Coordinates of C-alpha atoms in Angstrom, one line a residue:
M19 CA -111.3 -159.5 105.5
S20 CA -115.0 -160.1 106.9
D21 CA -115.5 -162.6 110.3
L22 CA -117.8 -164.8 108.6
L23 CA -113.9 -164.9 105.8
K24 CA -112.1 -165.4 108.7
H25 CA -114.0 -167.8 109.8
M26 CA -113.5 -170.3 107.3
S27 CA -109.9 -169.9 106.5
T28 CA -109.6 -172.0 109.8
F29 CA -111.5 -174.6 108.5
S30 CA -109.6 -177.9 106.8
A31 CA -111.8 -180.5 105.5
A32 CA -115.3 -180.7 103.4
E33 CA -116.8 -182.0 106.1
E34 CA -116.8 -178.4 108.6
F35 CA -117.7 -176.1 105.3
L36 CA -121.0 -178.7 105.1
D37 CA -121.8 -178.0 108.3
Y38 CA -120.6 -175.5 109.3
F39 CA -123.5 -173.5 106.8
Q40 CA -125.5 -177.4 107.8
V41 CA -125.2 -178.2 104.2
P42 CA -127.1 -181.9 104.4
Y43 CA -124.6 -184.3 102.9
E44 CA -123.9 -187.7 101.9
Q45 CA -120.5 -188.8 103.4
A46 CA -119.6 -191.2 100.5
V47 CA -120.2 -188.6 97.8
V48 CA -117.5 -186.7 100.1
N49 CA -115.4 -189.4 100.4
V50 CA -114.8 -189.6 96.4
N51 CA -115.3 -186.0 95.8
R52 CA -114.2 -184.0 98.5
L53 CA -111.3 -182.0 96.4
H54 CA -114.2 -181.1 93.8
I55 CA -116.8 -179.5 96.3
L56 CA -114.6 -177.1 97.4
K57 CA -113.1 -175.9 94.2
R58 CA -116.1 -176.1 93.2
F59 CA -117.1 -174.4 95.9
N60 CA -114.7 -171.3 95.3
Q61 CA -115.3 -170.8 91.4
Y62 CA -119.0 -170.3 92.0
L63 CA -118.4 -168.1 94.7
R64 CA -115.9 -166.2 93.6
A65 CA -118.5 -165.5 89.9
T66 CA -121.0 -163.8 92.0
P67 CA -120.4 -159.9 92.0
G68 CA -119.9 -158.4 95.3
T69 CA -119.5 -160.2 98.4
A70 CA -116.5 -157.8 99.1
E71 CA -119.2 -155.8 100.1
M72 CA -121.8 -158.1 101.8
D73 CA -122.2 -158.3 105.6
D74 CA -121.5 -161.8 107.4
G75 CA -125.5 -162.7 107.7
T76 CA -125.5 -161.4 103.7
L77 CA -122.4 -163.4 102.9
H78 CA -123.6 -166.7 104.5
G79 CA -126.3 -167.5 103.0
V80 CA -124.2 -166.1 99.3
C81 CA -122.5 -169.3 100.9
K82 CA -124.4 -171.4 101.9
E83 CA -126.4 -171.3 99.2
T84 CA -123.7 -171.7 96.4
L85 CA -122.0 -174.6 99.1
S86 CA -124.5 -176.9 98.0
K87 CA -124.9 -176.3 94.8
A88 CA -121.8 -177.2 94.2
Y89 CA -122.4 -180.6 96.0
S90 CA -125.2 -181.0 94.5
D91 CA -122.9 -181.2 91.2
F92 CA -121.1 -184.3 92.6
V93 CA -124.6 -186.3 93.4
N94 CA -125.4 -187.6 89.9
S95 CA -122.3 -186.7 88.5
T96 CA -118.7 -187.7 88.9
A97 CA -115.4 -185.4 89.0
A98 CA -114.5 -186.7 85.2
Q99 CA -118.0 -184.7 84.2
E100 CA -117.8 -181.8 85.6
R101 CA -113.5 -181.1 84.5
V102 CA -113.0 -178.4 87.5
F103 CA -109.3 -179.8 88.1
K104 CA -107.5 -179.7 85.3
V105 CA -107.0 -183.1 84.4
F106 CA -109.4 -183.5 83.5
Q107 CA -110.2 -180.7 81.5
D108 CA -107.5 -181.9 78.8
T109 CA -109.2 -184.6 78.3
D110 CA -113.0 -186.1 77.4
G111 CA -112.9 -187.7 80.8
K112 CA -111.7 -191.3 80.0
Q113 CA -108.2 -191.9 79.7
H114 CA -106.4 -193.2 77.0
V115 CA -103.5 -196.0 76.5
S116 CA -102.9 -196.8 73.2
L117 CA -101.8 -200.8 72.6
D118 CA -99.2 -199.4 70.8
S119 CA -98.1 -197.8 74.0
M120 CA -98.5 -201.1 76.4
R121 CA -96.5 -203.2 73.9
S122 CA -93.1 -200.8 73.9
A123 CA -93.3 -200.2 78.2
L124 CA -93.8 -204.1 78.2
S125 CA -90.7 -204.7 75.7
S126 CA -88.3 -202.1 77.3
R127 CA -88.7 -204.4 80.6

């Protein structure tokens, strides 16, 4: 494992990644989408060929670029629209509750 990846494994917050790679961000965007941003970052990084063979300098540049892209995905979009997590992939981004299910839930009380 590269020194960069070892160092990144000590991070515990999205802000640590964004600060380390000097990606400008709005705290409000991160507050709402932190897990989505990190998951998307991981997806982009895994989809980048050859990262295991890259030296730390090259890998740093790739990480900065993919993290910036992941963050940007959520600046003008929502988690439901981006569908990073399975819960959003299984729906059309909207929650549906039928009137019949509401009636039966109320009648059972």
